[in-house]
mmCIF file of C-alpha atoms in Angstrom:
data_model
loop_
_atom_site.group_PDB
_atom_site.id
_atom_site.type_symbol
_atom_site.label_atom_id
_atom_site.label_comp_id
_atom_site.label_asym_id
_atom_site.label_seq_id
_atom_site.Cartn_x
_atom_site.Cartn_y
_atom_site.Cartn_z
ATOM 1 C CA MET S 274 -3.501 21.554 -25.820
ATOM 2 C CA ASN S 275 -0.754 24.017 -25.971
ATOM 3 C CA ASN S 276 -0.700 24.145 -23.069
ATOM 4 C CA VAL S 277 -0.980 21.367 -21.668
ATOM 5 C CA LYS S 278 2.281 20.675 -18.948
ATOM 6 C CA ILE S 279 5.034 17.765 -19.197
ATOM 7 C CA MET S 280 6.375 15.869 -16.482
ATOM 8 C CA GLY S 281 9.925 14.921 -16.378
ATOM 9 C CA ILE S 282 10.079 11.341 -13.839
ATOM 10 C CA VAL S 283 13.832 11.728 -12.434
ATOM 11 C CA ASN S 284 13.387 8.200 -10.170
ATOM 12 C CA VAL S 285 16.460 8.489 -7.175
ATOM 13 C CA THR S 286 15.794 4.818 -6.180
ATOM 14 C CA PRO S 287 17.225 1.264 -6.643
ATOM 15 C CA ASP S 288 13.804 -0.315 -7.283
ATOM 16 C CA SER S 289 11.746 2.200 -9.532
ATOM 17 C CA PHE S 290 8.648 -0.977 -10.916
ATOM 18 C CA SER S 291 10.397 1.392 -14.892
ATOM 19 C CA ASP S 292 13.858 2.013 -13.812
ATOM 20 C CA GLY S 293 15.294 1.733 -10.309
ATOM 21 C CA GLY S 294 19.130 2.345 -10.444
ATOM 22 C CA GLN S 295 19.919 3.911 -13.457
ATOM 23 C CA PHE S 296 19.511 6.673 -11.672
ATOM 24 C CA PHE S 297 19.838 6.546 -8.190
ATOM 25 C CA ASP S 298 23.595 7.419 -8.484
ATOM 26 C CA ALA S 299 23.296 12.039 -7.922
ATOM 27 C CA LYS S 300 25.674 12.891 -10.939
ATOM 28 C CA ASN S 301 22.971 9.932 -12.840
ATOM 29 C CA ALA S 302 19.507 11.768 -11.522
ATOM 30 C CA ILE S 303 21.158 15.327 -12.562
ATOM 31 C CA GLN S 304 22.697 14.498 -15.308
ATOM 32 C CA HIS S 305 18.972 12.569 -16.862
ATOM 33 C CA GLY S 306 17.333 15.427 -15.212
ATOM 34 C CA LEU S 307 18.648 18.102 -17.078
ATOM 35 C CA ASP S 308 18.608 16.026 -20.467
ATOM 36 C CA LEU S 309 15.329 15.861 -19.567
ATOM 37 C CA ALA S 310 14.950 19.978 -19.568
ATOM 38 C CA GLU S 311 16.904 19.965 -23.094
ATOM 39 C CA ASP S 312 13.737 17.882 -24.463
ATOM 40 C CA GLY S 313 11.500 19.691 -23.736
ATOM 41 C CA ALA S 314 10.367 18.674 -20.222
ATOM 42 C CA ASP S 315 7.697 22.007 -18.906
ATOM 43 C CA ILE S 316 8.470 20.342 -14.794
ATOM 44 C CA LEU S 317 11.367 17.932 -13.068
ATOM 45 C CA ASP S 318 9.799 15.560 -10.478
ATOM 46 C CA VAL S 319 11.308 14.554 -8.364
ATOM 47 C CA GLY S 320 10.662 10.855 -5.530
ATOM 48 C CA GLY S 321 13.460 9.194 -3.881
ATOM 49 C CA GLN S 322 10.925 6.259 -2.629
ATOM 50 C CA SER S 323 9.305 3.233 -4.972
ATOM 51 C CA THR S 324 5.859 2.844 -5.008
ATOM 52 C CA ARG S 325 6.056 -0.131 -7.149
ATOM 53 C CA PRO S 326 3.359 -2.863 -5.997
ATOM 54 C CA GLY S 327 4.469 -4.177 -3.112
ATOM 55 C CA TYR S 328 7.212 -1.731 -2.403
ATOM 56 C CA THR S 329 9.710 -1.459 0.638
ATOM 57 C CA GLU S 330 9.094 1.724 1.553
ATOM 58 C CA VAL S 331 12.760 4.040 3.376
ATOM 59 C CA SER S 332 12.574 5.990 6.019
ATOM 60 C CA ALA S 333 12.158 9.570 5.617
ATOM 61 C CA GLU S 334 15.559 10.040 5.998
ATOM 62 C CA GLU S 335 16.705 7.676 4.279
ATOM 63 C CA GLU S 336 14.296 9.656 1.043
ATOM 64 C CA VAL S 337 15.675 12.755 2.667
ATOM 65 C CA LYS S 338 19.857 11.502 1.781
ATOM 66 C CA ARG S 339 18.714 10.292 -1.871
ATOM 67 C CA ILE S 340 16.502 13.360 -2.869
ATOM 68 C CA GLU S 341 18.900 16.408 -1.038
ATOM 69 C CA PRO S 342 21.973 16.166 -4.025
ATOM 70 C CA VAL S 343 19.844 16.013 -6.410
ATOM 71 C CA ILE S 344 17.604 19.062 -6.271
ATOM 72 C CA LYS S 345 20.644 21.283 -5.313
ATOM 73 C CA GLY S 346 22.465 19.915 -8.162
ATOM 74 C CA LEU S 347 19.230 20.206 -10.411
ATOM 75 C CA ARG S 348 17.675 23.578 -8.789
ATOM 76 C CA GLU S 349 21.261 24.304 -9.366
ATOM 77 C CA GLN S 350 22.031 24.391 -13.311
ATOM 78 C CA THR S 351 18.178 24.538 -14.422
ATOM 79 C CA ASP S 352 15.293 27.745 -13.628
ATOM 80 C CA LEU S 353 12.253 24.979 -14.752
ATOM 81 C CA PRO S 354 9.855 24.028 -10.969
ATOM 82 C CA ILE S 355 10.943 20.853 -9.068
ATOM 83 C CA SER S 356 8.454 19.017 -8.577
ATOM 84 C CA ILE S 357 9.211 16.569 -5.020
ATOM 85 C CA ASP S 358 7.218 13.082 -4.669
ATOM 86 C CA THR S 359 7.115 11.958 -1.503
ATOM 87 C CA TYR S 360 4.399 11.341 1.059
ATOM 88 C CA PHE S 361 6.981 12.431 4.045
ATOM 89 C CA PRO S 362 6.498 16.092 5.282
ATOM 90 C CA GLU S 363 9.580 15.865 6.151
ATOM 91 C CA VAL S 364 10.816 15.393 2.531
ATOM 92 C CA ALA S 365 8.418 17.656 0.923
ATOM 93 C CA GLU S 366 10.542 20.329 3.397
ATOM 94 C CA ARG S 367 13.385 19.651 3.482
ATOM 95 C CA ALA S 368 13.558 19.850 -0.382
ATOM 96 C CA LEU S 369 11.551 22.884 -0.604
ATOM 97 C CA SER S 370 14.389 23.935 1.473
ATOM 98 C CA LEU S 371 15.876 23.497 -1.097
ATOM 99 C CA GLY S 372 14.363 25.479 -4.325
ATOM 100 C CA ALA S 373 11.159 22.434 -4.691
ATOM 101 C CA ASN S 374 8.053 24.140 -6.165
ATOM 102 C CA ILE S 375 5.207 21.777 -6.026
ATOM 103 C CA ILE S 376 4.667 18.474 -3.573
ATOM 104 C CA ASN S 377 3.453 16.127 -5.121
ATOM 105 C CA ASP S 378 1.850 13.497 -2.669
ATOM 106 C CA VAL S 379 0.681 9.944 -4.130
ATOM 107 C CA ARG S 380 -1.166 9.568 -0.727
ATOM 108 C CA GLY S 381 -3.205 13.102 -1.264
ATOM 109 C CA PHE S 382 -1.514 14.796 2.480
ATOM 110 C CA ASP S 383 -3.282 12.174 3.503
ATOM 111 C CA ILE S 384 -0.289 12.214 6.235
ATOM 112 C CA GLU S 385 -0.487 14.364 9.567
ATOM 113 C CA GLY S 386 1.702 17.591 8.600
ATOM 114 C CA MET S 387 2.146 18.279 4.892
ATOM 115 C CA LEU S 388 -0.951 20.314 4.822
ATOM 116 C CA ASP S 389 1.552 21.955 7.241
ATOM 117 C CA VAL S 390 4.055 22.345 5.142
ATOM 118 C CA ALA S 391 2.179 23.654 1.725
ATOM 119 C CA LEU S 392 1.308 26.243 4.739
ATOM 120 C CA ARG S 393 4.646 26.909 5.298
ATOM 121 C CA TYR S 394 5.749 27.283 1.741
ATOM 122 C CA SER S 395 2.721 29.155 0.642
ATOM 123 C CA ASN S 396 4.720 29.715 -3.291
ATOM 124 C CA SER S 397 4.415 25.480 -3.980
ATOM 125 C CA GLU S 398 1.975 23.542 -5.879
ATOM 126 C CA LEU S 399 0.499 20.276 -4.381
ATOM 127 C CA VAL S 400 -0.520 17.546 -6.340
ATOM 128 C CA ILE S 401 -3.086 15.858 -4.407
ATOM 129 C CA MET S 402 -3.384 12.269 -5.297
ATOM 130 C CA HIS S 403 -6.265 9.693 -4.958
ATOM 131 C CA SER S 404 -4.531 6.512 -3.818
ATOM 132 C CA ARG S 405 -6.937 4.859 -1.309
ATOM 133 C CA PRO S 406 -8.809 1.806 -0.989
ATOM 134 C CA ARG S 407 -11.528 1.961 -3.621
ATOM 135 C CA ARG S 408 -15.496 2.440 -1.909
ATOM 136 C CA LYS S 409 -16.661 -0.948 -3.263
ATOM 137 C CA LYS S 410 -20.508 0.893 -2.696
ATOM 138 C CA LEU S 411 -19.262 3.780 -4.862
ATOM 139 C CA THR S 412 -18.191 4.070 -8.389
ATOM 140 C CA VAL S 413 -14.837 5.646 -8.966
ATOM 141 C CA GLU S 414 -16.336 8.729 -9.656
ATOM 142 C CA GLU S 415 -18.371 8.919 -7.106
ATOM 143 C CA ASP S 416 -15.696 8.044 -5.038
ATOM 144 C CA LEU S 417 -12.756 10.073 -6.735
ATOM 145 C CA HIS S 418 -14.929 13.146 -5.366
ATOM 146 C CA GLN S 419 -15.814 11.901 -2.569
ATOM 147 C CA PHE S 420 -12.196 12.016 -1.900
ATOM 148 C CA PHE S 421 -11.091 15.012 -3.674
ATOM 149 C CA LYS S 422 -14.554 17.448 -2.677
ATOM 150 C CA GLU S 423 -12.614 16.959 1.140
ATOM 151 C CA LYS S 424 -9.349 16.966 0.496
ATOM 152 C CA PHE S 425 -10.241 20.526 -2.161
ATOM 153 C CA GLU S 426 -12.184 21.652 1.830
ATOM 154 C CA GLU S 427 -9.203 20.891 4.244
ATOM 155 C CA CYS S 428 -7.359 23.204 1.865
ATOM 156 C CA GLN S 429 -9.985 25.733 1.471
ATOM 157 C CA LYS S 430 -9.975 24.984 5.379
ATOM 158 C CA VAL S 431 -6.781 25.827 6.666
ATOM 159 C CA GLY S 432 -6.402 28.981 4.197
ATOM 160 C CA ILE S 433 -4.741 27.282 0.556
ATOM 161 C CA ALA S 434 -5.403 29.295 -1.954
ATOM 162 C CA ASP S 435 -7.747 27.762 -4.999
ATOM 163 C CA ASP S 436 -4.236 28.722 -7.954
ATOM 164 C CA ARG S 437 -2.079 25.620 -5.360
ATOM 165 C CA ILE S 438 -4.632 23.073 -6.225
ATOM 166 C CA ILE S 439 -4.935 19.847 -9.427
ATOM 167 C CA PHE S 440 -6.032 16.586 -8.481
ATOM 168 C CA ASP S 441 -4.305 13.429 -9.512
ATOM 169 C CA PRO S 442 -6.486 10.671 -9.653
ATOM 170 C CA GLY S 443 -4.615 7.397 -9.211
ATOM 171 C CA ILE S 444 -4.388 5.651 -11.765
ATOM 172 C CA GLY S 445 -2.552 2.554 -11.674
ATOM 173 C CA PHE S 446 -2.529 3.085 -7.387
ATOM 174 C CA GLY S 447 -5.771 0.667 -5.295
ATOM 175 C CA LYS S 448 -8.134 0.513 -9.217
ATOM 176 C CA SER S 449 -9.509 -2.366 -11.118
ATOM 177 C CA LEU S 450 -8.323 -2.407 -15.003
ATOM 178 C CA GLU S 451 -11.614 -1.205 -16.528
ATOM 179 C CA GLU S 452 -11.845 1.870 -13.703
ATOM 180 C CA ASN S 453 -8.063 3.002 -14.576
ATOM 181 C CA ILE S 454 -9.062 2.250 -18.331
ATOM 182 C CA LYS S 455 -12.241 4.651 -17.436
ATOM 183 C CA ILE S 456 -9.903 7.703 -16.538
ATOM 184 C CA LEU S 457 -7.990 7.681 -19.093
ATOM 185 C CA GLN S 458 -10.887 7.603 -22.080
ATOM 186 C CA GLN S 459 -13.091 9.803 -20.098
ATOM 187 C CA PRO S 460 -11.097 12.654 -18.130
ATOM 188 C CA GLU S 461 -13.887 15.105 -18.064
ATOM 189 C CA LEU S 462 -16.042 12.569 -15.357
ATOM 190 C CA PHE S 463 -13.507 12.733 -12.903
ATOM 191 C CA ARG S 464 -13.035 16.339 -12.506
ATOM 192 C CA PHE S 465 -13.413 17.702 -9.766
ATOM 193 C CA LYS S 466 -14.190 22.221 -10.080
ATOM 194 C CA GLU S 467 -12.147 24.036 -12.605
ATOM 195 C CA TYR S 468 -9.187 21.906 -10.699
ATOM 196 C CA PRO S 469 -6.108 20.704 -13.030
ATOM 197 C CA LEU S 470 -5.659 17.289 -13.860
ATOM 198 C CA LEU S 471 -2.324 15.374 -13.686
ATOM 199 C CA TYR S 472 -1.657 11.985 -15.024
ATOM 200 C CA GLY S 473 0.450 9.679 -14.790
ATOM 201 C CA VAL S 474 0.589 6.227 -16.969
ATOM 202 C CA SER S 475 3.721 5.798 -18.242
ATOM 203 C CA ARG S 476 4.837 2.508 -17.936
ATOM 204 C CA LYS S 477 2.595 1.244 -16.041
ATOM 205 C CA ARG S 478 0.585 -1.736 -15.639
ATOM 206 C CA THR S 479 -2.608 0.403 -17.426
ATOM 207 C CA ILE S 480 -0.422 -0.134 -20.952
ATOM 208 C CA ALA S 481 1.295 -3.157 -20.197
ATOM 209 C CA HIS S 482 -2.616 -4.737 -20.729
ATOM 210 C CA LEU S 483 -3.268 -2.641 -23.484
ATOM 211 C CA ILE S 484 -0.913 -3.907 -25.653
ATOM 212 C CA GLU S 485 0.713 -6.783 -24.091
ATOM 213 C CA GLU S 486 4.062 -5.531 -23.417
ATOM 214 C CA LYS S 487 5.309 -7.569 -19.474
ATOM 215 C CA ARG S 488 8.763 -5.057 -19.782
ATOM 216 C CA PRO S 489 8.463 -1.362 -18.803
ATOM 217 C CA LEU S 490 10.951 0.538 -20.823
ATOM 218 C CA GLU S 491 8.934 -0.612 -23.564
ATOM 219 C CA ARG S 492 5.823 0.784 -22.656
ATOM 220 C CA ASP S 493 7.105 4.018 -23.800
ATOM 221 C CA TYR S 494 6.095 4.935 -27.272
ATOM 222 C CA ALA S 495 2.263 3.578 -24.943
ATOM 223 C CA SER S 496 1.889 5.726 -22.665
ATOM 224 C CA VAL S 497 2.645 8.370 -24.914
ATOM 225 C CA ALA S 498 0.442 7.796 -27.289
ATOM 226 C CA ALA S 499 -2.713 7.209 -23.812
ATOM 227 C CA SER S 500 -1.001 10.427 -22.464
ATOM 228 C CA LEU S 501 -1.280 11.933 -25.406
ATOM 229 C CA PHE S 502 -5.160 11.346 -25.314
ATOM 230 C CA SER S 503 -5.826 12.081 -22.030
ATOM 231 C CA ALA S 504 -4.770 15.877 -22.775
ATOM 232 C CA THR S 505 -7.120 15.762 -25.986
ATOM 233 C CA LYS S 506 -10.021 15.605 -23.944
ATOM 234 C CA GLY S 507 -8.564 18.577 -21.396
ATOM 235 C CA VAL S 508 -5.319 16.978 -18.966
ATOM 236 C CA GLU S 509 -3.491 19.224 -18.436
ATOM 237 C CA ILE S 510 -0.433 17.603 -17.025
ATOM 238 C CA VAL S 511 0.760 13.903 -17.640
ATOM 239 C CA ARG S 512 3.760 12.699 -16.292
ATOM 240 C CA VAL S 513 6.247 10.879 -18.553
ATOM 241 C CA HIS S 514 9.606 8.950 -18.445
ATOM 242 C CA GLN S 515 9.347 9.808 -22.678
ATOM 243 C CA VAL S 516 9.430 13.647 -22.477
ATOM 244 C CA LYS S 517 10.452 14.722 -25.723
ATOM 245 C CA GLY S 518 8.563 11.737 -28.177
ATOM 246 C CA MET S 519 5.388 12.967 -25.321
ATOM 247 C CA LYS S 520 6.752 16.791 -26.456
ATOM 248 C CA ASP S 521 7.272 15.720 -30.418
ATOM 249 C CA SER S 522 3.538 14.291 -30.400
ATOM 250 C CA LEU S 523 1.646 17.368 -28.932
ATOM 251 C CA LYS S 524 3.447 19.364 -31.172
ATOM 252 C CA VAL S 525 2.086 17.678 -33.681
ATOM 253 C CA TRP S 526 -0.973 17.418 -32.704
ATOM 254 C CA ASN S 527 -1.712 20.797 -32.160
ATOM 255 C CA GLN S 528 -0.680 21.853 -36.182
ATOM 256 C CA LEU S 529 -2.789 19.399 -37.086
ATOM 257 C CA ASN S 530 -5.625 19.416 -35.702
#
């Protein structure tokens, strides 16, 4: 538990389901990232594309336009690792060239060219998330393990070092409520080999169902509770909006446990 890392979310979008527009202005986004760093974030995750249900995709060019000044500003003012939340290789490449350290790909490196970017930036870490449609003939555990195995083999084939890989089971992406809850409750079932796990459940519909709260901004306490529970089960990285609450919860847990 002492080694759990907190990834703070910096959405540079006008339409994120939970905080769309709040930090769309680059100056606001940079300040928000610095505030998260002050609150105890270990990683800052910058994204310029909303992936909320029913989202309208923006181009890679627009995404670069959104994230470029934010990553520049953050890198000038903090040494924390910066993650780029994107599935476009062009966006990942630009972000890494500006000093980002992690590619956080919600499409699991399924788009051609992303692994090539990862190879060019050999010091970067890779978060590989499962968001493919569920294969109903398989259990959720079987499905995710097959996906992780496929991605592991692809990385090995092109020479990506094992210590760069992090897996994310993709809570809320193409899975039923029961499957999402199972992923939260039993991370050990979804671990592939010894690779670190990243869980991102903050403000998602799974939390809304658990507490019957329609307003995303009112789901932070429950999001921290769910993330803390997963951390106690061995998850190495939790991606949250409410960094201070997460940091304080981990600190108290570690002292009382």
